[in-house]
Structures are given as structure tokens and as C-alpha cells.
């Protein structure tokens, strides 16, 4: 059948490829993560295969769409405006660079931050085949944004990414310094962000700093609660961590974390006030002699 169109969806190179009729109706999709073609209309099976053949890699399966899992049902019920999964690494920085009115020096710093987040984000996205799920640019009221939230077998990691600028980076208990620049309170911030994420998800979240393109990273021996990652060693570091989450737990946490409503502050419960006791009647005495006195 002629006229079938193949359209991408999701992150470039990682989302689904949809096969649509000329009128826009979808007849199949190809999931590049699982190498599976799901056909909605079996009469178009051969045409779908012909349209997707340039995009297929390795062995693939084909058949009707799989039965949705509970996580899929939650995702389908999530309004698009509330879903954080489509966010790209550095989504907020892209907006600032495109629409902001900052000076040349500030824009240069923003580009460095964006490059670091994109590089680290691409590396984390590549871990999805090993049972990890990742979200980017999560709004955290009162604290800004979490650059990346990584959920997988070794637990949940709240990650802040920093450009090393090919200089020595020193991570201390309270401050982080890149080269000779002014130290920044990133260790303190990431602890607070991880604590807020722990409350929001009702599950342990590990504070993590990722430094991209540093010439050398030095971590103070007293820093024991913060994971420090760099692109060259991050996959091995995460693979060596002990397993704490099973695949169903990973999917459940990911479904919860992708919903923006999870991260909104919950209103404090209204305390009920105890009713005041009723006023006791009292006797009005007229001025004069006391009762029982001499007349």
C-alpha cells in the first residue's frame, strides 16, 4: 500500500516510530527500545513492514499491541501537561537561551551548563536498556529544578550536573569549587533536593553530583553521603552499586515521579479547634453588707 508515512515520536533516536495512513490514522508503531512492531490493522501488515524496513535494526518481533501494564494505564491517564517524561536534558536552559535577555557572559555560562546537562542526560538515557528510567528537568518548588532523576536497580538518584571546564574540581562537605572560580554551595543544595524528593516519592533518594569535562575530581574524605559521577565512569559506578529495587518498583516510582502533581507542595492539614467551654453563669451581687452579717 502506498502513502504510508513514518513519523517519529518522543526523544530523537529513542522514541517510537508511528506508521500512519494518508489521513493521519495510525496503523502501527515500532518501539526502538524493544525492537517490536505493534500492528493495529493486520491488513496493512506487509505495507507496514515495507515502510519500516529502513529503520529496523537486528532481530525484531511483530504482532498486535501488547496488553497494557498498570504503569501503561497510569501513563495513558496522565494529562500531557502533567507529564515530565518528554522533557529534554536542560529543557529550562534551552528556554532561557532562546527567550532570555541576559548578557554575553551569562549566556556563555548557560551554554556551558546546557552542554554538560545534555551530555550527562544522553549518557543516562542510554542506561534504559539496562533497567533504568530517567527524567530530566523536574521542577522542585522552592529549590529550582532537579537536572536528572535516575531510577533503577541501585535505587533513585537525584542528580545535579556541573561543567568541569577542563579544570580541577574539588567537592567538599558544603562547597564545590571548579578551578579558581568562587566555590558554590552545590553539595548543600543537592542534599536538600534529595530530601525533598524523598518526601515527594516516599522512597529513599540519593544525592548525586555529576561533573562533566573536569581535568581531575577530588572528593573530600568526609563526603560520604553524596555520589559523585563523571561520564567516563558513571555506568560502571552505577552497575557496581548494590541492587535495592526490583523492576516493578522501578516502574512504580517512575510512574509517580513523571507526574508534576507529585512534586507540588501539599497543603498543610487544617487543625480542628476544640470548642470553647460554655461560659459559667455568675451571680451579680449588690453593694452592701455581706450575707449573714450583723444588721
C-alpha positions as semicolon CSV with decimal commas, in nm:
position;residue;x (nm);y (nm);z (nm)
1;X;0,000;0,000;0,000
2;X;0,133;0,339;-0,096
3;X;0,103;0,655;0,104
4;X;0,203;0,525;0,445
5;X;0,400;0,781;0,644
6;X;0,655;0,707;0,917
7;X;0,661;0,974;1,187
8;X;0,888;0,985;1,496
9;X;0,761;1,047;1,848
10;X;0,943;1,114;2,174
11;X;1,315;1,183;2,212
12;X;1,517;1,178;1,888
13;X;1,654;0,831;1,819
14;X;1,482;0,674;2,120
15;X;1,105;0,721;2,087
16;X;0,854;0,526;1,880
17;X;0,810;0,541;1,502
18;X;0,442;0,562;1,408
19;X;0,313;0,440;1,071
20;X;0,013;0,645;0,961
21;X;-0,232;0,635;0,672
22;X;-0,253;0,943;0,447
23;X;-0,546;1,070;0,657
24;X;-0,330;1,057;0,973
25;X;-0,474;0,740;1,127
26;X;-0,208;0,523;1,292
27;X;-0,195;0,162;1,175
28;X;0,124;0,052;1,355
29;X;0,421;0,166;1,559
30;X;0,779;0,049;1,604
31;X;0,927;0,059;1,954
32;X;1,303;0,102;1,912
33;X;1,370;0,013;2,276
34;X;1,218;-0,336;2,247
35;X;1,256;-0,388;1,869
36;X;0,886;-0,468;1,842
37;X;0,635;-0,367;1,573
38;X;0,278;-0,340;1,700
39;X;0,021;-0,363;1,417
40;X;-0,326;-0,221;1,473
41;X;-0,469;-0,322;1,133
42;X;-0,348;-0,664;1,016
43;X;-0,447;-0,599;0,653
44;X;-0,165;-0,342;0,636
45;X;0,098;-0,576;0,782
46;X;0,310;-0,614;0,467
47;X;0,290;-0,244;0,383
48;X;0,392;-0,155;0,739
49;X;0,697;-0,381;0,714
50;X;0,796;-0,222;0,384
51;X;0,761;0,130;0,526
52;X;0,963;0,049;0,840
53;X;1,234;-0,164;0,678
54;X;1,488;0,124;0,651
55;X;1,456;0,183;1,027
56;X;1,472;-0,176;1,155
57;X;1,787;-0,291;1,332
58;X;1,862;-0,655;1,416
59;X;1,600;-0,911;1,509
60;X;1,250;-0,774;1,565
61;X;0,909;-0,910;1,660
62;X;0,575;-0,818;1,508
63;X;0,220;-0,867;1,628
64;X;-0,077;-0,696;1,791
65;X;-0,014;-0,434;2,060
66;X;0,081;-0,588;2,396
67;X;-0,165;-0,583;2,684
68;X;-0,104;-0,258;2,877
69;X;0,061;-0,292;3,215
70;X;-0,060;-0,097;3,521
71;X;0,222;0,151;3,457
72;X;0,099;0,197;3,097
73;X;-0,254;0,261;3,220
74;X;-0,128;0,526;3,461
75;X;0,071;0,688;3,181
76;X;-0,231;0,692;2,949
77;X;-0,443;0,851;3,220
78;X;-0,184;1,126;3,279
79;X;-0,270;1,461;3,111
80;X;0,007;1,564;2,867
81;X;0,066;1,892;3,051
82;X;0,135;1,699;3,372
83;X;0,383;1,451;3,219
84;X;0,755;1,516;3,277
85;X;0,878;1,220;3,068
86;X;0,909;1,416;2,739
87;X;1,140;1,676;2,900
88;X;1,480;1,700;2,734
89;X;1,803;1,747;2,930
90;X;1,843;2,117;3,006
91;X;1,488;2,200;2,898
92;X;1,474;2,514;3,113
93;X;1,816;2,633;2,989
94;X;1,702;2,599;2,629
95;X;1,414;2,833;2,707
96;X;1,641;3,085;2,877
97;X;1,884;3,089;2,586
98;X;1,605;3,126;2,333
99;X;1,392;3,387;2,507
100;X;1,617;3,532;2,780
101;X;1,775;3,877;2,770
102;X;2,095;3,806;2,965
103;X;2,437;3,941;2,873
104;X;2,703;3,769;2,666
105;X;2,894;3,637;2,968
106;X;2,583;3,492;3,129
107;X;2,477;3,331;2,801
108;X;2,819;3,169;2,772
109;X;2,774;3,017;3,119
110;X;2,427;2,898;3,024
111;X;2,564;2,726;2,714
112;X;2,829;2,551;2,924
113;X;2,564;2,433;3,170
114;X;2,340;2,319;2,885
115;X;2,619;2,125;2,713
116;X;2,705;1,948;3,040
117;X;2,340;1,856;3,109
118;X;2,285;1,732;2,755
119;X;2,596;1,514;2,762
120;X;2,510;1,364;3,100
121;X;2,145;1,329;3,002
122;X;2,231;1,135;2,685
123;X;2,452;0,902;2,889
124;X;2,173;0,839;3,141
125;X;1,918;0,782;2,862
126;X;2,145;0,511;2,724
127;X;2,106;0,317;3,052
128;X;1,736;0,250;2,988
129;X;1,821;-0,079;2,821
130;X;1,974;-0,198;3,149
131;X;1,658;-0,147;3,353
132;X;1,699;0,222;3,439
133;X;1,444;0,501;3,389
134;X;1,534;0,869;3,379
135;X;1,356;1,203;3,394
136;X;1,504;1,544;3,319
137;X;1,437;1,898;3,439
138;X;1,199;1,831;3,728
139;X;1,054;2,143;3,894
140;X;1,109;2,145;4,268
141;X;0,912;2,429;4,433
142;X;1,135;2,648;4,646
143;X;1,459;2,486;4,524
144;X;1,463;2,530;4,147
145;X;1,491;2,220;3,929
146;X;1,644;1,873;3,953
147;X;1,862;1,824;3,644
148;X;1,809;1,446;3,627
149;X;1,624;1,185;3,831
150;X;1,759;0,835;3,769
151;X;1,558;0,534;3,891
152;X;1,690;0,182;3,856
153;X;1,817;-0,135;4,022
154;X;2,057;0,053;4,253
155;X;1,793;0,299;4,375
156;X;1,683;0,654;4,296
157;X;1,944;0,922;4,229
158;X;1,879;1,296;4,239
159;X;2,148;1,439;4,009
160;X;2,284;1,789;3,967
161;X;2,518;1,829;3,667
162;X;2,803;2,079;3,657
163;X;3,052;2,170;3,382
164;X;3,412;2,097;3,487
165;X;3,553;2,332;3,220
166;X;3,864;2,111;3,196
167;X;3,979;2,226;3,538
168;X;4,033;2,063;3,874
169;X;3,708;2,021;4,067
170;X;3,704;1,990;4,445
171;X;3,394;1,855;4,621
172;X;3,369;1,933;4,991
173;X;3,103;1,883;5,255
174;X;2,942;2,221;5,195
175;X;3,101;2,373;4,884
176;X;3,220;2,275;4,537
177;X;3,492;2,463;4,351
178;X;3,581;2,442;3,981
179;X;3,931;2,575;3,917
180;X;3,979;2,917;4,072
181;X;3,616;3,020;4,049
182;X;3,414;3,113;4,355
183;X;3,304;2,798;4,546
184;X;2,936;2,710;4,510
185;X;2,703;2,551;4,766
186;X;2,608;2,261;4,536
187;X;2,668;1,986;4,799
188;X;2,428;2,156;5,038
189;X;2,172;2,211;4,760
190;X;2,176;1,852;4,637
191;X;2,120;1,722;4,990
192;X;1,816;1,946;5,029
193;X;1,684;1,847;4,685
194;X;1,728;1,476;4,758
195;X;1,550;1,518;5,093
196;X;1,260;1,694;4,917
197;X;1,246;1,418;4,654
198;X;1,243;1,155;4,930
199;X;0,938;1,323;5,084
200;X;0,762;1,354;4,747
201;X;0,822;0,993;4,640
202;X;0,803;0,838;4,987
203;X;1,119;0,642;4,899
204;X;1,493;0,693;4,961
205;X;1,659;0,928;4,710
206;X;2,039;0,957;4,692
207;X;2,205;1,299;4,645
208;X;2,438;1,291;4,343
209;X;2,669;1,541;4,172
210;X;2,780;1,484;3,813
211;X;3,084;1,675;3,686
212;X;3,140;1,685;3,309
213;X;3,479;1,754;3,145
214;X;3,682;1,811;3,461
215;X;4,059;1,758;3,437
216;X;4,054;1,600;3,784
217;X;3,793;1,547;4,055
218;X;3,891;1,550;4,422
219;X;3,632;1,447;4,680
220;X;3,692;1,523;5,047
221;X;3,710;1,203;5,256
222;X;3,434;1,338;5,480
223;X;3,186;1,341;5,190
224;X;3,019;1,003;5,236
225;X;2,654;1,069;5,159
226;X;2,690;1,220;4,810
227;X;2,763;1,016;4,498
228;X;2,999;1,190;4,254
229;X;2,974;1,084;3,889
230;X;3,161;1,166;3,570
231;X;3,066;1,046;3,220
232;X;3,362;0,810;3,178
233;X;3,292;0,609;3,494
234;X;2,921;0,664;3,564
235;X;2,791;0,338;3,404
236;X;3,044;0,125;3,596
237;X;2,975;0,315;3,920
238;X;2,600;0,253;3,890
239;X;2,642;-0,110;3,783
240;X;2,862;-0,182;4,086
241;X;2,608;-0,038;4,333
242;X;2,405;-0,299;4,526
243;X;2,057;-0,379;4,394
244;X;1,777;-0,228;4,603
245;X;1,483;-0,202;4,359
246;X;1,308;-0,470;4,154
247;X;1,172;-0,388;3,805
248;X;0,810;-0,342;3,926
249;X;0,936;-0,099;4,194
250;X;1,132;0,094;3,931
251;X;0,825;0,129;3,709
252;X;0,602;0,229;4,001
253;X;0,844;0,501;4,113
254;X;0,890;0,624;3,756
255;X;0,512;0,650;3,707
256;X;0,487;0,852;4,028
257;X;0,786;1,076;3,951
258;X;0,679;1,166;3,597
259;X;0,359;1,330;3,727
260;X;0,416;1,701;3,802
261;X;0,149;1,682;4,072
262;X;0,381;1,459;4,274
263;X;0,624;1,749;4,317
264;X;0,377;2,017;4,416
265;X;0,370;2,107;4,784
266;X;0,079;1,951;4,964
267;X;-0,142;2,184;5,168
268;X;-0,094;2,150;5,539
269;X;-0,381;1,974;5,715
270;X;-0,624;2,209;5,887
271;X;-0,618;2,155;6,260
272;X;-0,961;2,132;6,416
273;X;-1,011;2,373;6,701
274;X;-1,153;2,250;7,026
275;X;-1,481;2,416;7,115
276;X;-1,451;2,663;7,396
277;X;-1,629;2,562;7,713
278;X;-1,959;2,740;7,773
279;X;-1,939;3,043;7,998
280;X;-2,041;2,968;8,357
281;X;-2,331;3,173;8,493
282;X;-2,231;3,413;8,763
283;X;-2,420;3,597;9,037
284;X;-2,436;3,971;9,042
285;X;-2,416;4,100;9,398
286;X;-2,542;4,438;9,501
287;X;-2,315;4,656;9,709
288;X;-2,390;4,631;10,078
289;X;-2,335;4,409;10,372
290;X;-2,222;4,056;10,318
291;X;-2,477;3,781;10,370
292;X;-2,501;3,658;10,725
293;X;-2,350;3,979;10,870
294;X;-2,489;4,181;11,164
295;X;-2,780;4,407;11,087
